[in-house]
Amino acid sequence: MSKISLAFVAACVLMTSVAEAQDTNAPLMIARQGSFFVGGHDVYSETLSTQPAFAPTGTITVEQMYVRYQVPVAAKRYPITFIHGCCLTGKTWETTPDGRMGWDEYFVRKGYAVYIVDQVSRGRSAGDPTVIVSAKMGRTPADQLPTVFSAAHETTWVNFRFGPEYQKAYPGLQFPIDAISEFWKQTLPDWASSLATPNPTVPALSALAIRLNGTILVSHSQSGIYPFQTASLDTRGIAGIISIEPSACPDPTGDVTPYTKMPIMILWGDYIDLSPRWSPRLAACKEFAQAVKKSGGAIENVVLPEVGRRGNSHMLMQDRNNLEIADWLLAWLDRSIQTIAPH
Amino acid sequence: MSKISLAFVAACVLMTSVAEAQDTNAPLMIARQGSFFVGGHDVYSETLSTQPAFAPTGTITVEQMYVRYQVPVAAKRYPITFIHGCCLTGKTWETTPDGRMGWDEYFVRKGYAVYIVDQVSRGRSAGDPTVIVSAKMGRTPADQLPTVFSAAHETTWVNFRFGPEYQKAYPGLQFPIDAISEFWKQTLPDWASSLATPNPTVPALSALAIRLNGTILVSHSQSGIYPFQTASLDTRGIAGIISIEPSACPDPTGDVTPYTKMPIMILWGDYIDLSPRWSPRLAACKEFAQAVKKSGGAIENVVLPEVGRRGNSHMLMQDRNNLEIADWLLAWLDRSIQTIAPH
């Protein structure tokens, strides 16, 4: 590109940014985008296939993590890495079930490079079918099949706090419940229980954070604890952590030193006190946050109704006020991320 | 957005397009982007889980197809829909294993809206694990487990025509073989044999084509025949077909009328005559193309070396000359798509 057209594009970016501040329908300017994998290793197997057309023996690659990214023009210093939760994929952060803008695009429009992963063995990150093939061949007993489950609509409705029982919504619920059938399409079988602990996604996140030379890890639910596990492996590259409704926090009586090295936000939606599933999780994370604070960490544990945002479900990144919640997090990032340099 | 800024953005688009024509590193202007699902239906099962934390009984949604899209400013009339092949996902069309631009972005830069799917039961399109759970519970005999296979590196090397035998490359090969380990990470277990015929992806593609009010279906390998199967279901919405190295073509002695309703390109790479796997497939597709032509269809069957492009593997959308091949297809689209209006 010539110097003149480069300067012109730069002017466009500036003007477009002004337009975008008022209108998320303005064209989006992307400096670069793409996808790649992190991690993965080869395994040799004799149970790859029962079909004559495909060889039963050979090498496959497993436990790699798929990453898709978009970088806006004039991106801020630290990219955001979004990590989805149980039974879901990176789709979590994209267009909402009722067709509104997801956080993936909104954060790009707000100047952040955005990286979205599919957890290992989910979505575009390959699973390992060799034990299933082996069982079909009669070589492995069926009770040793890998553990997998699909989350039923009926239980997810309650677990994700759409309402107190299936097909009853909480009053004031922000989740776009009329589009629930589109949400169910996002759910996938979950093989996490058949994987190592910590989940291989965790070392992959560490490799990604180091490769990006600093990123803010944003996790959700099942993956809520992954950024903490990543930090406890290696704090390099973790410029901040936002953990949205983690299903678990680290042990507050353990070594919390790694969690004092970056700003941390643990964020919760509404109706927690009505949920026997989530109340104890919130309580445990409060204890964890207190322990980190005592050790000098910059950690906050925020329940949205306590800061005036009501009606949020477990899927708050898809709720009708999802961009308002994003703005609240963006303000926190603005305040927090510069205060402690990444380790 | 005000009228003035709208006009300014329009000017930017024009100038940026000029810059892009010379430089694929210029910023990319996106009018809109997002993702959604097509198809899917609910099933009730009593074998969703063996884990106490998740209910074994309930409803799940299966056979939906994930679609991700980007629409450039001032998009051409017909979007492109890219459909990946065996053991792969929509990643096929994204960044190449050696980090170059994929067709997903290149076609957007050339003015096409681009839709990329994950086949049903692959990637972000959920599979159905209920028979696996049932077998683990001892309710279903292990030999009735769903058929799945993973493609071994060793056989894929030959099947995808990287070379005559594993770790030997064909002379002049365009595939970025130094980055082969990144390509292996793209491969996933394939459950297609445990699905209905035609693959549920086919009716989903038909629904997508109708929803888009016209699209050019671009398929590859395993999915090579899907656009034809889609047309034979319903020609509505199919503005054109590009089938890249289809593993099968429709029966030339059958009813070929549906395939006379839109321009069709069947495209092949190099080294076909060296491959006992691909030679008969090419021969069968030639017969099919002749039958369609006889019935008045606008169909071409092109082997790239015969038009001066040498060294292309089965993964020609990732080969080092992938953008040159894209340019060749773009020229064909320019010539062909306007000649026959969609049905």
XYZ file of C-alpha atoms in Angstrom, chain A residues 62-338:
277
model
C -4.866 -35.071 19.683
C -5.287 -32.444 22.430
C -4.589 -29.438 20.178
C -6.692 -26.329 20.873
C -8.339 -24.362 18.041
C -8.026 -20.568 18.219
C -9.752 -17.996 15.988
C -8.838 -14.312 16.195
C -9.628 -10.832 14.917
C -7.360 -7.847 15.467
C -8.809 -4.355 14.927
C -6.787 -1.529 13.464
C -4.867 0.246 16.262
C -5.526 -2.561 18.769
C -4.963 -2.040 22.483
C -1.882 -3.550 24.141
C -3.503 -6.749 25.467
C -5.780 -9.070 23.493
C -8.746 -10.782 25.124
C -8.907 -14.594 25.086
C -12.434 -15.962 25.496
C -12.807 -19.514 26.887
C -16.264 -21.143 26.788
C -17.805 -23.443 29.403
C -19.387 -26.854 29.657
C -21.098 -28.420 26.683
C -20.496 -25.334 24.592
C -17.889 -24.041 22.121
C -16.422 -20.690 21.078
C -19.875 -20.017 19.611
C -20.764 -18.879 23.168
C -19.196 -15.478 22.441
C -20.580 -15.011 18.921
C -24.028 -13.887 17.715
C -26.592 -14.418 20.492
C -29.428 -16.978 20.102
C -31.777 -14.111 19.168
C -29.362 -12.687 16.595
C -27.720 -9.770 18.436
C -24.012 -8.934 18.451
C -21.820 -11.172 20.604
C -18.882 -10.137 22.751
C -16.473 -11.438 20.080
C -17.313 -8.544 17.764
C -18.142 -5.979 20.449
C -14.722 -6.195 22.094
C -13.067 -5.860 18.656
C -15.169 -2.731 18.054
C -13.910 -1.458 21.415
C -10.303 -1.823 20.270
C -9.351 -5.222 21.654
C -7.837 -8.029 19.624
C -10.061 -11.032 20.383
C -8.957 -14.679 20.478
C -11.625 -17.370 20.862
C -10.785 -20.971 21.648
C -12.593 -24.279 21.428
C -11.595 -26.335 24.475
C -9.597 -29.492 23.746
C -11.930 -32.303 22.596
C -14.754 -29.859 21.787
C -15.810 -28.116 18.587
C -12.936 -27.741 16.138
C -10.443 -29.148 18.660
C -10.280 -32.864 17.853
C -11.362 -35.601 20.226
C -9.748 -39.036 20.437
C -12.102 -41.856 19.305
C -9.636 -44.752 19.650
C -11.216 -46.285 22.777
C -14.668 -46.163 21.170
C -13.340 -47.946 18.079
C -11.556 -50.432 20.321
C -14.800 -51.168 22.211
C -16.664 -51.611 18.927
C -13.950 -54.089 17.875
C -14.487 -55.960 21.151
C -10.964 -55.206 22.359
C -11.943 -52.887 25.238
C -14.824 -53.631 27.656
C -17.779 -51.303 27.132
C -17.686 -50.046 30.712
C -14.275 -48.572 29.922
C -15.700 -46.374 27.191
C -14.736 -42.723 27.714
C -17.085 -40.719 29.918
C -19.265 -38.387 27.900
C -22.541 -36.651 28.589
C -24.993 -34.353 26.900
C -26.704 -31.756 29.030
C -30.497 -32.092 28.836
C -32.582 -29.025 28.129
C -34.569 -29.747 31.277
C -31.602 -29.682 33.669
C -29.686 -26.959 31.817
C -32.698 -24.643 32.156
C -32.332 -24.793 35.944
C -28.524 -25.078 36.079
C -28.097 -22.017 33.848
C -30.665 -20.140 35.964
C -33.136 -19.379 33.222
C -35.793 -20.153 35.833
C -36.711 -22.208 38.906
C -37.999 -25.119 36.806
C -38.064 -26.138 33.139
C -40.019 -23.727 30.946
C -40.646 -21.268 33.796
C -38.516 -18.124 33.539
C -37.397 -16.006 36.491
C -39.199 -12.644 36.620
C -37.071 -9.991 34.954
C -34.838 -12.591 33.240
C -32.485 -10.975 30.702
C -31.820 -14.185 28.752
C -33.657 -14.110 25.369
C -35.811 -17.052 26.339
C -37.965 -16.818 23.198
C -34.864 -17.928 21.260
C -34.057 -20.841 23.593
C -34.285 -23.394 20.764
C -31.390 -21.591 19.058
C -29.422 -21.770 22.287
C -29.913 -25.549 22.587
C -28.256 -25.906 19.179
C -25.045 -24.511 20.689
C -24.692 -27.434 23.119
C -22.334 -30.329 22.366
C -21.451 -33.612 24.058
C -18.849 -33.007 26.768
C -15.831 -35.357 27.016
C -13.988 -33.347 29.687
C -14.288 -36.106 32.309
C -12.344 -38.467 30.079
C -9.421 -36.030 29.831
C -6.461 -35.412 32.150
C -6.589 -33.015 35.150
C -5.994 -30.173 34.686
C -7.767 -30.228 31.338
C -5.222 -30.136 28.442
C -6.864 -26.826 27.555
C -4.945 -25.347 30.519
C -1.375 -25.888 29.259
C -2.630 -24.854 25.804
C -3.906 -21.570 27.292
C -0.512 -21.042 28.903
C 1.242 -21.592 25.561
C -1.219 -19.178 23.917
C -0.723 -16.484 26.592
C 3.054 -16.688 26.187
C 2.776 -16.696 22.379
C 0.579 -13.555 22.513
C 3.082 -11.896 24.866
C 0.248 -11.063 27.228
C -3.515 -11.558 27.132
C -6.534 -11.177 29.389
C -8.062 -14.640 29.955
C -11.878 -14.547 30.120
C -13.387 -17.853 31.234
C -16.899 -19.121 31.898
C -18.452 -21.781 34.100
C -16.623 -25.123 33.553
C -13.603 -23.173 32.247
C -13.919 -20.654 35.107
C -11.020 -22.201 36.951
C -8.802 -22.667 33.865
C -7.157 -19.203 33.993
C -6.285 -19.838 37.655
C -4.881 -23.265 36.825
C -2.986 -21.637 33.952
C -1.538 -19.006 36.312
C -0.520 -21.680 38.770
C 1.376 -23.457 35.947
C 3.050 -20.245 34.777
C 2.002 -16.617 35.239
C 3.823 -15.469 32.085
C 1.535 -13.863 29.538
C -1.485 -13.525 31.832
C -2.174 -9.792 31.894
C -5.492 -10.223 33.674
C -8.257 -12.712 34.469
C -12.016 -12.340 34.173
C -13.763 -15.458 35.454
C -17.490 -15.453 34.755
C -19.517 -17.664 37.077
C -16.742 -20.231 37.646
C -17.981 -23.676 38.631
C -14.981 -23.739 40.987
C -12.312 -21.399 42.361
C -8.872 -22.476 43.657
C -8.529 -23.604 47.267
C -8.264 -20.453 49.425
C -5.973 -22.305 51.856
C -3.499 -23.215 49.098
C -0.690 -21.136 47.611
C -2.421 -18.053 46.200
C 0.797 -16.243 45.206
C 0.261 -16.772 41.434
C -3.084 -14.945 41.676
C -1.475 -11.811 43.102
C 0.424 -11.229 39.853
C -2.464 -9.894 37.730
C -5.783 -8.065 38.192
C -8.669 -10.527 38.622
C -12.430 -10.064 38.289
C -14.854 -12.846 39.282
C -18.308 -11.962 37.989
C -21.762 -13.377 38.790
C -25.263 -12.852 37.440
C -28.595 -12.745 39.261
C -30.738 -15.309 41.102
C -27.694 -16.945 42.766
C -29.377 -17.068 46.161
C -32.258 -19.025 44.588
C -29.879 -21.688 43.268
C -28.594 -24.524 45.469
C -26.088 -25.212 42.671
C -24.564 -21.737 42.537
C -24.848 -20.360 46.101
C -22.048 -22.544 47.509
C -19.866 -21.839 44.469
C -20.225 -18.092 44.991
C -19.461 -18.524 48.698
C -16.311 -20.560 47.940
C -15.086 -17.991 45.409
C -15.644 -15.167 47.929
C -13.344 -17.001 50.342
C -10.788 -17.453 47.593
C -10.954 -13.750 46.698
C -10.448 -12.778 50.344
C -7.386 -15.013 50.567
C -5.877 -13.459 47.422
C -6.625 -9.948 48.688
C -4.946 -10.722 52.017
C -1.846 -11.748 50.085
C -1.829 -8.396 48.301
C -3.665 -9.356 45.097
C -5.927 -7.034 43.097
C -9.001 -9.266 42.976
C -12.689 -8.388 42.930
C -15.698 -10.664 43.313
C -18.785 -8.897 41.946
C -22.411 -10.037 41.931
C -24.132 -7.978 39.246
C -27.359 -7.191 41.155
C -25.154 -5.595 43.844
C -23.912 -3.088 41.243
C -27.373 -2.417 39.854
C -27.581 -4.958 36.984
C -30.496 -7.301 37.482
C -31.888 -10.305 35.652
C -28.676 -11.899 34.354
C -28.574 -15.651 33.762
C -25.538 -17.933 33.711
C -25.195 -17.040 29.991
C -24.773 -13.340 30.687
C -22.671 -12.795 27.551
C -25.858 -13.678 25.601
C -28.391 -11.878 27.805
C -30.345 -8.963 26.358
C -28.137 -6.528 28.305
C -24.961 -8.309 27.185
C -23.355 -5.176 25.718
C -24.124 -3.203 28.871
C -22.346 -5.901 30.905
C -19.501 -5.772 28.369
C -19.252 -2.000 28.869
C -19.064 -2.556 32.620
C -16.191 -5.037 32.102
C -14.491 -2.715 29.613
C -14.530 0.025 32.242
C -13.006 -2.396 34.753
C -10.313 -3.338 32.217
C -9.553 0.345 31.627
C -9.149 0.913 35.362
C -7.332 -2.275 36.223
C -5.119 -3.687 33.553
C -2.577 -0.884 33.504
